[in-house]
Amino acid sequence: MKQKVLGLVGIGLGVLLVTISGCAANRVSLADEGIVSVETVPGKKVKILWTDVYEDDNDVVVYGVLRRIGYSSGSFSIHVDVTVFSPDEEVLYENRTSVIGVPRRVVGKGVDWKRFEVRFPGQIPEGSSIRAVCHAGRHNDEKSS
């Protein structure tokens, strides 16, 4: 009986992995293809571990993973500002994530990173560059409460 259950679990995991890998294979990394370049700027307390860019329908999606620097106590909130520059260094798009709660780092106690994603409408020209900046404070265009 135990072997039968383990066999069914194994088959289920195999089907799940094939399905997930098939969905992820449709994404083509614009950064890996050399179509765009990506620059990341860490904050005082957070760094961007990695980023990638792909097209989804008629949108360009910039996503990545954040991780806090050091092992200080408590969690805090930040956001990521993402700017797309044309090959001529003109700003094409600017957007930011919603507020992201960054967990504290405790060795062996779960995930200590957070994922972020920003979407831009349309396509961006080849040779464009993207800058992702971790930011903890308010912007001038935000009202204080």
mmCIF file of C-alpha atoms in Angstrom:
data_model
loop_
_atom_site.group_PDB
_atom_site.id
_atom_site.type_symbol
_atom_site.label_atom_id
_atom_site.label_comp_id
_atom_site.label_asym_id
_atom_site.label_seq_id
_atom_site.Cartn_x
_atom_site.Cartn_y
_atom_site.Cartn_z
ATOM 1 C CA MET A 1 0.000 0.000 0.000
ATOM 2 C CA LYS A 2 2.809 2.406 0.931
ATOM 3 C CA GLN A 3 4.574 1.753 -2.396
ATOM 4 C CA LYS A 4 1.366 2.451 -4.297
ATOM 5 C CA VAL A 5 0.892 5.797 -2.531
ATOM 6 C CA LEU A 6 4.524 6.769 -3.123
ATOM 7 C CA GLY A 7 4.189 5.787 -6.777
ATOM 8 C CA LEU A 8 1.092 7.947 -7.205
ATOM 9 C CA VAL A 9 2.789 10.872 -5.469
ATOM 10 C CA GLY A 10 5.793 10.462 -7.768
ATOM 11 C CA ILE A 11 3.592 10.433 -10.868
ATOM 12 C CA GLY A 12 1.721 13.497 -9.613
ATOM 13 C CA LEU A 13 4.964 15.393 -9.034
ATOM 14 C CA GLY A 14 6.233 14.378 -12.459
ATOM 15 C CA VAL A 15 3.095 15.674 -14.181
ATOM 16 C CA LEU A 16 3.283 18.900 -12.174
ATOM 17 C CA LEU A 17 6.936 19.487 -13.102
ATOM 18 C CA VAL A 18 6.291 18.877 -16.795
ATOM 19 C CA THR A 19 3.335 21.281 -16.733
ATOM 20 C CA ILE A 20 5.233 24.016 -14.910
ATOM 21 C CA SER A 21 8.307 23.727 -17.114
ATOM 22 C CA GLY A 22 6.137 23.929 -20.224
ATOM 23 C CA CYS A 23 4.527 27.168 -19.045
ATOM 24 C CA ALA A 24 7.833 28.729 -18.031
ATOM 25 C CA ALA A 25 9.469 27.748 -21.332
ATOM 26 C CA ASN A 26 7.222 30.177 -23.231
ATOM 27 C CA ARG A 27 8.952 33.153 -21.612
ATOM 28 C CA VAL A 28 11.953 34.465 -23.498
ATOM 29 C CA SER A 29 14.322 36.562 -21.424
ATOM 30 C CA LEU A 30 14.908 39.868 -23.205
ATOM 31 C CA ALA A 31 18.022 40.402 -21.068
ATOM 32 C CA ASP A 32 19.523 36.989 -21.896
ATOM 33 C CA GLU A 33 18.811 37.558 -25.594
ATOM 34 C CA GLY A 34 20.710 40.889 -25.448
ATOM 35 C CA ILE A 35 17.647 42.932 -26.445
ATOM 36 C CA VAL A 36 17.725 45.001 -23.226
ATOM 37 C CA SER A 37 20.210 45.516 -20.418
ATOM 38 C CA VAL A 38 19.278 45.577 -16.739
ATOM 39 C CA GLU A 39 21.001 47.557 -13.989
ATOM 40 C CA THR A 40 20.134 47.065 -10.322
ATOM 41 C CA VAL A 41 20.832 49.554 -7.541
ATOM 42 C CA PRO A 42 20.689 48.183 -3.984
ATOM 43 C CA GLY A 43 19.228 50.128 -1.107
ATOM 44 C CA LYS A 44 20.791 50.620 2.319
ATOM 45 C CA LYS A 45 19.057 47.569 3.771
ATOM 46 C CA VAL A 46 18.031 45.550 0.690
ATOM 47 C CA LYS A 47 19.723 44.235 -2.424
ATOM 48 C CA ILE A 48 18.216 42.868 -5.607
ATOM 49 C CA LEU A 49 19.483 39.310 -5.998
ATOM 50 C CA TRP A 50 18.424 38.954 -9.633
ATOM 51 C CA THR A 51 16.118 40.445 -12.241
ATOM 52 C CA ASP A 52 14.764 39.421 -15.608
ATOM 53 C CA VAL A 53 12.614 40.910 -18.357
ATOM 54 C CA TYR A 54 10.128 39.188 -20.643
ATOM 55 C CA GLU A 55 7.132 39.978 -22.841
ATOM 56 C CA ASP A 56 3.664 38.858 -21.777
ATOM 57 C CA ASP A 57 0.931 39.472 -24.363
ATOM 58 C CA ASN A 58 1.420 43.170 -25.163
ATOM 59 C CA ASP A 59 3.223 44.045 -21.922
ATOM 60 C CA VAL A 60 6.841 44.020 -20.834
ATOM 61 C CA VAL A 61 7.342 42.509 -17.384
ATOM 62 C CA VAL A 62 10.334 43.265 -15.161
ATOM 63 C CA TYR A 63 10.598 40.976 -12.168
ATOM 64 C CA GLY A 64 13.152 39.896 -9.633
ATOM 65 C CA VAL A 65 13.948 38.952 -6.069
ATOM 66 C CA LEU A 66 14.857 41.143 -3.081
ATOM 67 C CA ARG A 67 16.794 40.122 -0.006
ATOM 68 C CA ARG A 68 17.700 42.162 3.030
ATOM 69 C CA ILE A 69 21.344 42.916 3.749
ATOM 70 C CA GLY A 70 22.500 41.664 7.138
ATOM 71 C CA TYR A 71 20.665 39.980 9.974
ATOM 72 C CA SER A 72 19.074 42.897 11.842
ATOM 73 C CA SER A 73 15.869 42.246 13.737
ATOM 74 C CA GLY A 74 12.385 43.104 12.550
ATOM 75 C CA SER A 75 10.872 43.434 9.125
ATOM 76 C CA PHE A 76 10.412 46.649 7.149
ATOM 77 C CA SER A 77 8.744 47.889 3.979
ATOM 78 C CA ILE A 78 10.235 49.170 0.732
ATOM 79 C CA HIS A 79 9.322 49.457 -2.929
ATOM 80 C CA VAL A 80 11.258 49.107 -6.178
ATOM 81 C CA ASP A 81 11.397 51.945 -8.705
ATOM 82 C CA VAL A 82 11.808 50.639 -12.262
ATOM 83 C CA THR A 83 12.722 52.967 -15.140
ATOM 84 C CA VAL A 84 13.011 52.026 -18.814
ATOM 85 C CA PHE A 85 15.436 54.120 -20.883
ATOM 86 C CA SER A 86 15.567 54.257 -24.678
ATOM 87 C CA PRO A 87 18.868 53.573 -26.454
ATOM 88 C CA ASP A 88 19.287 57.402 -26.458
ATOM 89 C CA GLU A 89 18.947 57.439 -22.619
ATOM 90 C CA GLU A 90 15.517 59.104 -22.697
ATOM 91 C CA VAL A 91 13.001 57.900 -20.121
ATOM 92 C CA LEU A 92 10.357 55.757 -21.824
ATOM 93 C CA TYR A 93 8.493 54.411 -18.786
ATOM 94 C CA GLU A 94 8.598 54.764 -15.026
ATOM 95 C CA ASN A 95 6.726 52.607 -12.563
ATOM 96 C CA ARG A 96 7.099 51.254 -9.049
ATOM 97 C CA THR A 97 5.974 48.242 -7.143
ATOM 98 C CA SER A 98 3.471 48.436 -4.364
ATOM 99 C CA VAL A 99 4.940 48.381 -0.868
ATOM 100 C CA ILE A 100 6.831 45.146 -0.208
ATOM 101 C CA GLY A 101 7.304 43.805 3.309
ATOM 102 C CA VAL A 102 10.843 42.443 3.546
ATOM 103 C CA PRO A 103 11.146 39.673 6.148
ATOM 104 C CA ARG A 104 14.017 39.447 8.578
ATOM 105 C CA ARG A 105 16.753 36.919 7.866
ATOM 106 C CA VAL A 106 16.815 33.999 10.262
ATOM 107 C CA VAL A 107 19.000 31.085 9.215
ATOM 108 C CA GLY A 108 16.971 27.923 8.711
ATOM 109 C CA LYS A 109 13.594 29.598 9.295
ATOM 110 C CA GLY A 110 11.829 29.818 5.957
ATOM 111 C CA VAL A 111 12.212 32.105 2.975
ATOM 112 C CA ASP A 112 14.178 35.325 3.493
ATOM 113 C CA TRP A 113 13.537 36.917 0.099
ATOM 114 C CA LYS A 114 10.623 38.626 -1.625
ATOM 115 C CA ARG A 115 9.667 38.703 -5.272
ATOM 116 C CA PHE A 116 8.688 41.884 -7.135
ATOM 117 C CA GLU A 117 7.094 42.522 -10.525
ATOM 118 C CA VAL A 118 6.403 45.649 -12.601
ATOM 119 C CA ARG A 119 4.510 45.766 -15.915
ATOM 120 C CA PHE A 120 4.855 48.263 -18.748
ATOM 121 C CA PRO A 121 2.433 48.569 -21.681
ATOM 122 C CA GLY A 122 3.609 47.790 -25.193
ATOM 123 C CA GLN A 123 7.071 46.822 -26.314
ATOM 124 C CA ILE A 124 10.406 48.480 -25.675
ATOM 125 C CA PRO A 125 12.962 49.066 -28.430
ATOM 126 C CA GLU A 126 16.044 46.904 -28.802
ATOM 127 C CA GLY A 127 19.041 48.427 -27.043
ATOM 128 C CA SER A 128 16.953 49.891 -24.218
ATOM 129 C CA SER A 129 18.156 49.738 -20.636
ATOM 130 C CA ILE A 130 16.217 49.129 -17.447
ATOM 131 C CA ARG A 131 17.167 50.369 -13.989
ATOM 132 C CA ALA A 132 15.662 48.849 -10.830
ATOM 133 C CA VAL A 133 16.280 50.769 -7.590
ATOM 134 C CA CYS A 134 15.329 49.710 -4.041
ATOM 135 C CA HIS A 135 13.712 52.650 -2.268
ATOM 136 C CA ALA A 136 12.469 52.894 1.319
ATOM 137 C CA GLY A 137 11.222 56.480 1.550
ATOM 138 C CA ARG A 138 8.407 58.477 0.053
ATOM 139 C CA HIS A 139 8.601 60.212 -3.299
ATOM 140 C CA ASN A 140 7.924 63.911 -3.822
ATOM 141 C CA ASP A 141 4.680 63.074 -5.647
ATOM 142 C CA GLU A 142 3.298 61.117 -2.662
ATOM 143 C CA LYS A 143 1.271 62.858 0.014
ATOM 144 C CA SER A 144 2.149 62.156 3.608
ATOM 145 C CA SER A 145 -0.638 60.902 5.811
#
